[in-house]
PDB file of C-alpha atoms in Angstrom:
ATOM      1  CA  UNK E   5       0.000   0.000   0.000  1.00  0.00           C
ATOM      2  CA  UNK E   6       3.089   2.281   0.103  1.00  0.00           C
ATOM      3  CA  UNK E   7       2.120   3.336   3.616  1.00  0.00           C
ATOM      4  CA  UNK E   8       2.928   2.341   7.172  1.00  0.00           C
ATOM      5  CA  UNK E   9       5.863   2.849   9.489  1.00  0.00           C
ATOM      6  CA  UNK E  10       9.452   1.628   9.734  1.00  0.00           C
ATOM      7  CA  UNK E  11       8.639  -1.905  10.951  1.00  0.00           C
ATOM      8  CA  UNK E  12       6.498  -2.492   7.861  1.00  0.00           C
ATOM      9  CA  UNK E  13       9.059  -1.141   5.421  1.00  0.00           C
ATOM     10  CA  UNK E  14      11.985  -2.993   7.032  1.00  0.00           C
ATOM     11  CA  UNK E  15      10.098  -6.289   7.239  1.00  0.00           C
ATOM     12  CA  UNK E  16       8.914  -6.056   3.636  1.00  0.00           C
ATOM     13  CA  UNK E  17      12.427  -5.178   2.460  1.00  0.00           C
ATOM     14  CA  UNK E  18      14.004  -8.109   4.340  1.00  0.00           C
ATOM     15  CA  UNK E  19      11.458 -10.592   2.962  1.00  0.00           C
ATOM     16  CA  UNK E  20      11.715  -9.318  -0.611  1.00  0.00           C
ATOM     17  CA  UNK E  21      15.524  -9.414  -0.488  1.00  0.00           C
ATOM     18  CA  UNK E  22      15.482 -12.992   0.766  1.00  0.00           C
ATOM     19  CA  UNK E  23      12.980 -13.923  -1.932  1.00  0.00           C
ATOM     20  CA  UNK E  24      15.427 -12.459  -4.457  1.00  0.00           C
ATOM     21  CA  UNK E  25      18.268 -14.531  -2.980  1.00  0.00           C
ATOM     22  CA  UNK E  26      19.981 -11.680  -1.142  1.00  0.00           C
ATOM     23  CA  UNK E  27      20.795 -12.464   2.530  1.00  0.00           C
ATOM     24  CA  UNK E  28      19.139  -9.869   4.743  1.00  0.00           C
ATOM     25  CA  UNK E  29      18.621  -8.981   8.381  1.00  0.00           C
ATOM     26  CA  UNK E  30      15.880  -7.056  10.147  1.00  0.00           C
ATOM     27  CA  UNK E  31      17.456  -4.538  12.543  1.00  0.00           C
ATOM     28  CA  UNK E  32      15.989  -2.372  15.301  1.00  0.00           C
ATOM     29  CA  UNK E  33      17.679   0.451  17.156  1.00  0.00           C
ATOM     30  CA  UNK E  34      17.822   4.217  17.099  1.00  0.00           C
ATOM     31  CA  UNK E  35      18.449   6.611  14.225  1.00  0.00           C
ATOM     32  CA  UNK E  36      19.983   9.510  16.135  1.00  0.00           C
ATOM     33  CA  UNK E  37      20.861  12.766  14.402  1.00  0.00           C
ATOM     34  CA  UNK E  38      19.746  15.441  16.857  1.00  0.00           C
ATOM     35  CA  UNK E  39      22.500  17.315  18.665  1.00  0.00           C
ATOM     36  CA  UNK E  40      22.090  19.126  21.961  1.00  0.00           C
ATOM     37  CA  UNK E  41      23.557  22.558  22.645  1.00  0.00           C
ATOM     38  CA  UNK E  42      26.887  20.790  23.044  1.00  0.00           C
ATOM     39  CA  UNK E  43      27.950  19.741  19.543  1.00  0.00           C
ATOM     40  CA  UNK E  44      29.666  16.662  20.955  1.00  0.00           C
ATOM     41  CA  UNK E  45      26.460  15.364  22.522  1.00  0.00           C
ATOM     42  CA  UNK E  46      23.528  13.711  20.751  1.00  0.00           C
ATOM     43  CA  UNK E  47      19.988  13.554  22.094  1.00  0.00           C
ATOM     44  CA  UNK E  48      18.312  10.143  21.933  1.00  0.00           C
ATOM     45  CA  UNK E  49      14.528  10.313  22.089  1.00  0.00           C
ATOM     46  CA  UNK E  50      11.840   7.672  22.000  1.00  0.00           C
ATOM     47  CA  UNK E  51      10.747   8.873  18.568  1.00  0.00           C
ATOM     48  CA  UNK E  52      14.242   8.070  17.241  1.00  0.00           C
ATOM     49  CA  UNK E  53      13.476   4.346  17.586  1.00  0.00           C
ATOM     50  CA  UNK E  54      13.757   2.865  14.133  1.00  0.00           C
ATOM     51  CA  UNK E  55      13.829  -0.373  12.140  1.00  0.00           C
ATOM     52  CA  UNK E  56      15.796  -0.983   8.972  1.00  0.00           C
ATOM     53  CA  UNK E  57      17.381  -3.747   6.912  1.00  0.00           C
ATOM     54  CA  UNK E  58      20.905  -4.977   6.354  1.00  0.00           C
ATOM     55  CA  UNK E  59      21.680  -6.631   3.026  1.00  0.00           C
ATOM     56  CA  UNK E  60      24.752  -8.783   2.417  1.00  0.00           C
ATOM     57  CA  UNK E  61      26.137  -7.352  -0.835  1.00  0.00           C
ATOM     58  CA  UNK E  62      29.703  -7.470  -2.189  1.00  0.00           C
ATOM     59  CA  UNK E  63      30.849  -9.575   0.740  1.00  0.00           C
ATOM     60  CA  UNK E  64      29.694  -7.273   3.526  1.00  0.00           C
ATOM     61  CA  UNK E  65      26.576  -6.191   5.374  1.00  0.00           C
ATOM     62  CA  UNK E  66      25.269  -2.858   4.095  1.00  0.00           C
ATOM     63  CA  UNK E  67      22.487  -0.588   5.268  1.00  0.00           C
ATOM     64  CA  UNK E  68      19.285  -0.760   3.248  1.00  0.00           C
ATOM     65  CA  UNK E  69      16.610   1.525   4.685  1.00  0.00           C
ATOM     66  CA  UNK E  70      13.380   1.616   2.677  1.00  0.00           C
ATOM     67  CA  UNK E  71      11.438   3.828   5.068  1.00  0.00           C
ATOM     68  CA  UNK E  72      10.724   7.213   3.409  1.00  0.00           C
ATOM     69  CA  UNK E  73      13.506   9.594   4.503  1.00  0.00           C
ATOM     70  CA  UNK E  74      11.079  12.216   5.816  1.00  0.00           C
ATOM     71  CA  UNK E  75       9.911   9.938   8.656  1.00  0.00           C
ATOM     72  CA  UNK E  76      11.979  11.931  11.146  1.00  0.00           C
ATOM     73  CA  UNK E  77      10.282  15.183  10.168  1.00  0.00           C
ATOM     74  CA  UNK E  78       6.864  13.564  10.483  1.00  0.00           C
ATOM     75  CA  UNK E  79       7.714  12.226  13.945  1.00  0.00           C
ATOM     76  CA  UNK E  80       9.005  15.649  15.000  1.00  0.00           C
ATOM     77  CA  UNK E  81       5.641  17.220  14.151  1.00  0.00           C
ATOM     78  CA  UNK E  82       4.114  15.177  16.962  1.00  0.00           C
ATOM     79  CA  UNK E  83       6.435  16.673  19.597  1.00  0.00           C
ATOM     80  CA  UNK E  84       4.911  17.651  22.888  1.00  0.00           C
ATOM     81  CA  UNK E  85       4.754  21.375  23.645  1.00  0.00           C
ATOM     82  CA  UNK E  86       6.491  20.428  26.902  1.00  0.00           C
ATOM     83  CA  UNK E  87       9.488  18.882  25.181  1.00  0.00           C
ATOM     84  CA  UNK E  88      11.805  21.751  26.151  1.00  0.00           C
ATOM     85  CA  UNK E  89      10.767  21.292  29.780  1.00  0.00           C
ATOM     86  CA  UNK E  90      11.422  17.542  29.593  1.00  0.00           C
ATOM     87  CA  UNK E  91      14.831  18.205  28.031  1.00  0.00           C
ATOM     88  CA  UNK E  92      15.821  20.493  30.885  1.00  0.00           C
ATOM     89  CA  UNK E  93      14.577  18.004  33.453  1.00  0.00           C
ATOM     90  CA  UNK E  94      16.505  15.139  31.839  1.00  0.00           C
ATOM     91  CA  UNK E  95      19.609  17.323  31.766  1.00  0.00           C
ATOM     92  CA  UNK E  96      19.207  18.022  35.492  1.00  0.00           C
ATOM     93  CA  UNK E  97      18.914  14.307  36.225  1.00  0.00           C
ATOM     94  CA  UNK E  98      21.950  13.595  34.058  1.00  0.00           C
ATOM     95  CA  UNK E  99      24.028  16.232  35.845  1.00  0.00           C
ATOM     96  CA  UNK E 100      22.898  14.931  39.221  1.00  0.00           C
ATOM     97  CA  UNK E 101      24.174  11.467  38.384  1.00  0.00           C
ATOM     98  CA  UNK E 102      27.460  12.921  37.172  1.00  0.00           C
ATOM     99  CA  UNK E 103      27.763  14.656  40.539  1.00  0.00           C
ATOM    100  CA  UNK E 104      26.580  11.559  42.410  1.00  0.00           C
ATOM    101  CA  UNK E 105      29.221   9.327  40.862  1.00  0.00           C
ATOM    102  CA  UNK E 106      32.119  11.651  41.391  1.00  0.00           C
ATOM    103  CA  UNK E 107      32.411  13.837  38.273  1.00  0.00           C
ATOM    104  CA  UNK E 108      32.045  17.009  40.345  1.00  0.00           C
ATOM    105  CA  UNK E 109      34.322  19.410  38.573  1.00  0.00           C
ATOM    106  CA  UNK E 110      32.548  22.189  36.669  1.00  0.00           C
ATOM    107  CA  UNK E 111      29.207  20.908  37.939  1.00  0.00           C
ATOM    108  CA  UNK E 112      28.554  23.976  40.079  1.00  0.00           C
ATOM    109  CA  UNK E 113      27.947  26.100  36.973  1.00  0.00           C
ATOM    110  CA  UNK E 114      24.913  24.001  36.179  1.00  0.00           C
ATOM    111  CA  UNK E 115      23.284  24.035  39.596  1.00  0.00           C
ATOM    112  CA  UNK E 116      21.057  26.935  38.532  1.00  0.00           C
ATOM    113  CA  UNK E 117      19.285  24.509  36.213  1.00  0.00           C
ATOM    114  CA  UNK E 118      17.745  22.890  39.269  1.00  0.00           C
ATOM    115  CA  UNK E 119      15.528  25.956  39.668  1.00  0.00           C
ATOM    116  CA  UNK E 120      14.218  25.808  36.091  1.00  0.00           C
ATOM    117  CA  UNK E 121      11.895  22.771  36.427  1.00  0.00           C
ATOM    118  CA  UNK E 122      10.589  24.120  39.739  1.00  0.00           C
ATOM    119  CA  UNK E 123       9.729  27.485  38.173  1.00  0.00           C
ATOM    120  CA  UNK E 124       8.133  25.845  35.129  1.00  0.00           C
ATOM    121  CA  UNK E 125       6.045  23.590  37.362  1.00  0.00           C
ATOM    122  CA  UNK E 126       4.822  26.540  39.417  1.00  0.00           C
ATOM    123  CA  UNK E 127       3.889  28.471  36.260  1.00  0.00           C
ATOM    124  CA  UNK E 128       1.997  25.465  34.899  1.00  0.00           C
ATOM    125  CA  UNK E 129       0.248  24.906  38.242  1.00  0.00           C
ATOM    126  CA  UNK E 130      -0.873  28.526  38.441  1.00  0.00           C
ATOM    127  CA  UNK E 131      -2.094  29.001  34.874  1.00  0.00           C
ATOM    128  CA  UNK E 132      -2.987  25.523  33.623  1.00  0.00           C
ATOM    129  CA  UNK E 133      -3.582  23.408  36.711  1.00  0.00           C
ATOM    130  CA  UNK E 134      -7.127  22.166  37.196  1.00  0.00           C
ATOM    131  CA  UNK E 135      -9.010  21.993  40.446  1.00  0.00           C
ATOM    132  CA  UNK E 136      -9.845  18.585  41.951  1.00  0.00           C
ATOM    133  CA  UNK E 137     -13.535  19.328  41.275  1.00  0.00           C
ATOM    134  CA  UNK E 138     -13.058  19.768  37.515  1.00  0.00           C
ATOM    135  CA  UNK E 139     -10.936  16.610  37.347  1.00  0.00           C
ATOM    136  CA  UNK E 140     -13.611  14.669  39.177  1.00  0.00           C
ATOM    137  CA  UNK E 141     -16.317  15.896  36.809  1.00  0.00           C
ATOM    138  CA  UNK E 142     -14.220  15.017  33.785  1.00  0.00           C
ATOM    139  CA  UNK E 143     -13.728  11.533  35.131  1.00  0.00           C
ATOM    140  CA  UNK E 144     -17.442  10.773  35.319  1.00  0.00           C
ATOM    141  CA  UNK E 145     -19.072   8.454  32.873  1.00  0.00           C
ATOM    142  CA  UNK E 146     -18.582   4.837  31.840  1.00  0.00           C
ATOM    143  CA  UNK E 147     -15.010   3.640  31.926  1.00  0.00           C
ATOM    144  CA  UNK E 148     -13.546   1.670  29.079  1.00  0.00           C
ATOM    145  CA  UNK E 149     -11.784  -1.602  29.773  1.00  0.00           C
ATOM    146  CA  UNK E 150      -8.112  -0.736  29.268  1.00  0.00           C
ATOM    147  CA  UNK E 151      -7.282  -4.431  28.907  1.00  0.00           C
ATOM    148  CA  UNK E 152      -9.665  -4.972  25.992  1.00  0.00           C
ATOM    149  CA  UNK E 153      -7.482  -4.788  22.904  1.00  0.00           C
ATOM    150  CA  UNK E 154      -9.074  -4.048  19.505  1.00  0.00           C
ATOM    151  CA  UNK E 155     -10.683  -7.144  18.071  1.00  0.00           C
ATOM    152  CA  UNK E 156     -10.459  -9.198  21.254  1.00  0.00           C
ATOM    153  CA  UNK E 157     -14.233  -9.574  21.122  1.00  0.00           C
ATOM    154  CA  UNK E 158     -14.053 -10.981  17.593  1.00  0.00           C
ATOM    155  CA  UNK E 159     -16.596 -13.694  16.775  1.00  0.00           C
ATOM    156  CA  UNK E 160     -13.767 -15.697  15.238  1.00  0.00           C
ATOM    157  CA  UNK E 161     -12.714 -16.969  18.666  1.00  0.00           C
ATOM    158  CA  UNK E 162     -15.886 -19.084  18.704  1.00  0.00           C
ATOM    159  CA  UNK E 163     -14.596 -20.915  15.645  1.00  0.00           C
ATOM    160  CA  UNK E 164     -11.258 -21.452  17.362  1.00  0.00           C
ATOM    161  CA  UNK E 165     -12.992 -23.038  20.363  1.00  0.00           C
ATOM    162  CA  UNK E 166     -14.967 -25.427  18.154  1.00  0.00           C
ATOM    163  CA  UNK E 167     -11.822 -26.479  16.299  1.00  0.00           C
ATOM    164  CA  UNK E 168      -9.953 -26.898  19.555  1.00  0.00           C
ATOM    165  CA  UNK E 169     -12.659 -29.298  20.749  1.00  0.00           C
ATOM    166  CA  UNK E 170     -11.990 -31.333  17.581  1.00  0.00           C
ATOM    167  CA  UNK E 171      -8.322 -31.669  18.511  1.00  0.00           C
ATOM    168  CA  UNK E 172      -7.400 -29.127  15.856  1.00  0.00           C
ATOM    169  CA  UNK E 173      -6.414 -26.249  18.132  1.00  0.00           C
ATOM    170  CA  UNK E 174      -3.945 -23.667  16.929  1.00  0.00           C
ATOM    171  CA  UNK E 175      -0.383 -23.830  18.247  1.00  0.00           C
ATOM    172  CA  UNK E 176       0.862 -20.648  19.936  1.00  0.00           C
ATOM    173  CA  UNK E 177       3.633 -20.268  17.350  1.00  0.00           C
ATOM    174  CA  UNK E 178       1.393 -20.984  14.361  1.00  0.00           C
ATOM    175  CA  UNK E 179       0.216 -18.189  12.005  1.00  0.00           C
ATOM    176  CA  UNK E 180      -3.538 -18.320  11.410  1.00  0.00           C
ATOM    177  CA  UNK E 181      -3.414 -19.162   7.715  1.00  0.00           C
ATOM    178  CA  UNK E 182      -0.772 -21.833   8.293  1.00  0.00           C
ATOM    179  CA  UNK E 183      -3.053 -23.315  10.926  1.00  0.00           C
ATOM    180  CA  UNK E 184      -5.957 -23.312   8.473  1.00  0.00           C
ATOM    181  CA  UNK E 185      -3.828 -25.067   5.850  1.00  0.00           C
ATOM    182  CA  UNK E 186      -3.055 -27.775   8.421  1.00  0.00           C
ATOM    183  CA  UNK E 187      -6.777 -28.221   9.087  1.00  0.00           C
ATOM    184  CA  UNK E 188      -7.486 -28.347   5.351  1.00  0.00           C
ATOM    185  CA  UNK E 189      -5.080 -31.256   4.988  1.00  0.00           C
ATOM    186  CA  UNK E 190      -6.817 -33.181   7.772  1.00  0.00           C
ATOM    187  CA  UNK E 191      -8.913 -35.828   6.002  1.00  0.00           C
ATOM    188  CA  UNK E 192     -11.146 -36.349   9.037  1.00  0.00           C
ATOM    189  CA  UNK E 193     -12.430 -32.776   8.968  1.00  0.00           C
ATOM    190  CA  UNK E 194     -15.279 -32.274   6.506  1.00  0.00           C
ATOM    191  CA  UNK E 195     -16.399 -28.669   7.096  1.00  0.00           C
ATOM    192  CA  UNK E 196     -15.522 -26.173   4.362  1.00  0.00           C
ATOM    193  CA  UNK E 197     -12.285 -24.349   5.138  1.00  0.00           C
ATOM    194  CA  UNK E 198     -13.048 -21.665   2.551  1.00  0.00           C
ATOM    195  CA  UNK E 199     -15.541 -20.096   4.938  1.00  0.00           C
ATOM    196  CA  UNK E 200     -12.912 -20.011   7.680  1.00  0.00           C
ATOM    197  CA  UNK E 201     -10.529 -18.194   5.339  1.00  0.00           C
ATOM    198  CA  UNK E 202     -13.105 -15.453   4.732  1.00  0.00           C
ATOM    199  CA  UNK E 203     -13.688 -15.184   8.475  1.00  0.00           C
ATOM    200  CA  UNK E 204      -9.955 -14.932   9.193  1.00  0.00           C
ATOM    201  CA  UNK E 205      -9.486 -12.190   6.608  1.00  0.00           C
ATOM    202  CA  UNK E 206     -12.066 -10.018   8.388  1.00  0.00           C
ATOM    203  CA  UNK E 207     -10.766 -11.023  11.811  1.00  0.00           C
ATOM    204  CA  UNK E 208      -7.214 -10.011  10.874  1.00  0.00           C
ATOM    205  CA  UNK E 209      -8.377  -6.532   9.899  1.00  0.00           C
ATOM    206  CA  UNK E 210     -10.575  -6.200  12.976  1.00  0.00           C
ATOM    207  CA  UNK E 211      -7.718  -7.306  15.219  1.00  0.00           C
ATOM    208  CA  UNK E 212      -4.714  -5.554  13.693  1.00  0.00           C
ATOM    209  CA  UNK E 213      -5.713  -2.881  11.156  1.00  0.00           C
ATOM    210  CA  UNK E 214      -5.348   0.572  12.795  1.00  0.00           C
ATOM    211  CA  UNK E 215      -8.538   1.630  10.978  1.00  0.00           C
ATOM    212  CA  UNK E 216     -10.436  -1.441  12.171  1.00  0.00           C
ATOM    213  CA  UNK E 217     -13.535  -2.537  10.282  1.00  0.00           C
ATOM    214  CA  UNK E 218     -16.896  -0.877   9.659  1.00  0.00           C
ATOM    215  CA  UNK E 219     -20.075  -1.818  11.505  1.00  0.00           C
ATOM    216  CA  UNK E 220     -21.303  -3.442   8.301  1.00  0.00           C
ATOM    217  CA  UNK E 221     -18.155  -5.580   8.107  1.00  0.00           C
ATOM    218  CA  UNK E 222     -18.464  -6.449  11.787  1.00  0.00           C
ATOM    219  CA  UNK E 223     -21.997  -7.702  11.186  1.00  0.00           C
ATOM    220  CA  UNK E 224     -20.689  -9.631   8.188  1.00  0.00           C
ATOM    221  CA  UNK E 225     -18.083 -11.262  10.437  1.00  0.00           C
ATOM    222  CA  UNK E 226     -20.781 -12.246  12.926  1.00  0.00           C
ATOM    223  CA  UNK E 227     -22.962 -13.636  10.128  1.00  0.00           C
ATOM    224  CA  UNK E 228     -20.123 -15.685   8.608  1.00  0.00           C
ATOM    225  CA  UNK E 229     -19.209 -17.142  11.991  1.00  0.00           C
ATOM    226  CA  UNK E 230     -22.804 -18.030  12.813  1.00  0.00           C
ATOM    227  CA  UNK E 231     -23.194 -19.607   9.375  1.00  0.00           C
ATOM    228  CA  UNK E 232     -20.050 -21.679   9.924  1.00  0.00           C
ATOM    229  CA  UNK E 233     -21.162 -22.737  13.410  1.00  0.00           C
ATOM    230  CA  UNK E 234     -24.517 -23.888  11.986  1.00  0.00           C
ATOM    231  CA  UNK E 235     -22.722 -25.976   9.351  1.00  0.00           C
ATOM    232  CA  UNK E 236     -20.474 -27.450  11.999  1.00  0.00           C
ATOM    233  CA  UNK E 237     -23.335 -28.397  14.333  1.00  0.00           C
ATOM    234  CA  UNK E 238     -25.398 -29.839  11.450  1.00  0.00           C
ATOM    235  CA  UNK E 239     -22.437 -31.934  10.438  1.00  0.00           C
ATOM    236  CA  UNK E 240     -22.270 -33.395  13.951  1.00  0.00           C
ATOM    237  CA  UNK E 241     -25.885 -34.496  13.637  1.00  0.00           C
TER     238      UNK E 241
END
């Protein structure tokens, strides 16, 4: 689809290279290119986390990064307005540890930084802090289950339970479609696997697609599962 983020691009690149006979590796780490005020110091942020590919070409491993090069700029647009405050606070913590573990020379010139986070906090508390009453009001209303991941209520899990009862449960390491292929090869199982494939396709999107599925597609998933369950139960009779 020509869209996604670094994990998608790096994974696709590694698989395509291997398919073409080029040894490849999937690598994760940090792509760091932001300097602090000190030109000899780099800042490493969470948004610098990155994935890329190594390809073995001309006898050595070489970088092969297929993620669009403007990904860093896009990530930077999502910076918090408090990033400067966080930077100062992290610098204070860093300097404290330098002092704590004995690197105390020249540290006194930075002690004034300790006042900066305190002042910023007081300013925020005065102008932006909310009273306990307003927080309590905002918190009213039904709470969502934080543990319920998208698609965890998928109807497909009913199918999995039926198959498990037949001794055809999915192994924890087994991709869904590989599991279905194994069931298809089982001569003792007579229910159409084609229906399961359609169910899995919708389930995959419901479970993993950031955009999810529409209400119409969700009803279609429920219908397909119920139809399959009916076939399964009729077959038992």
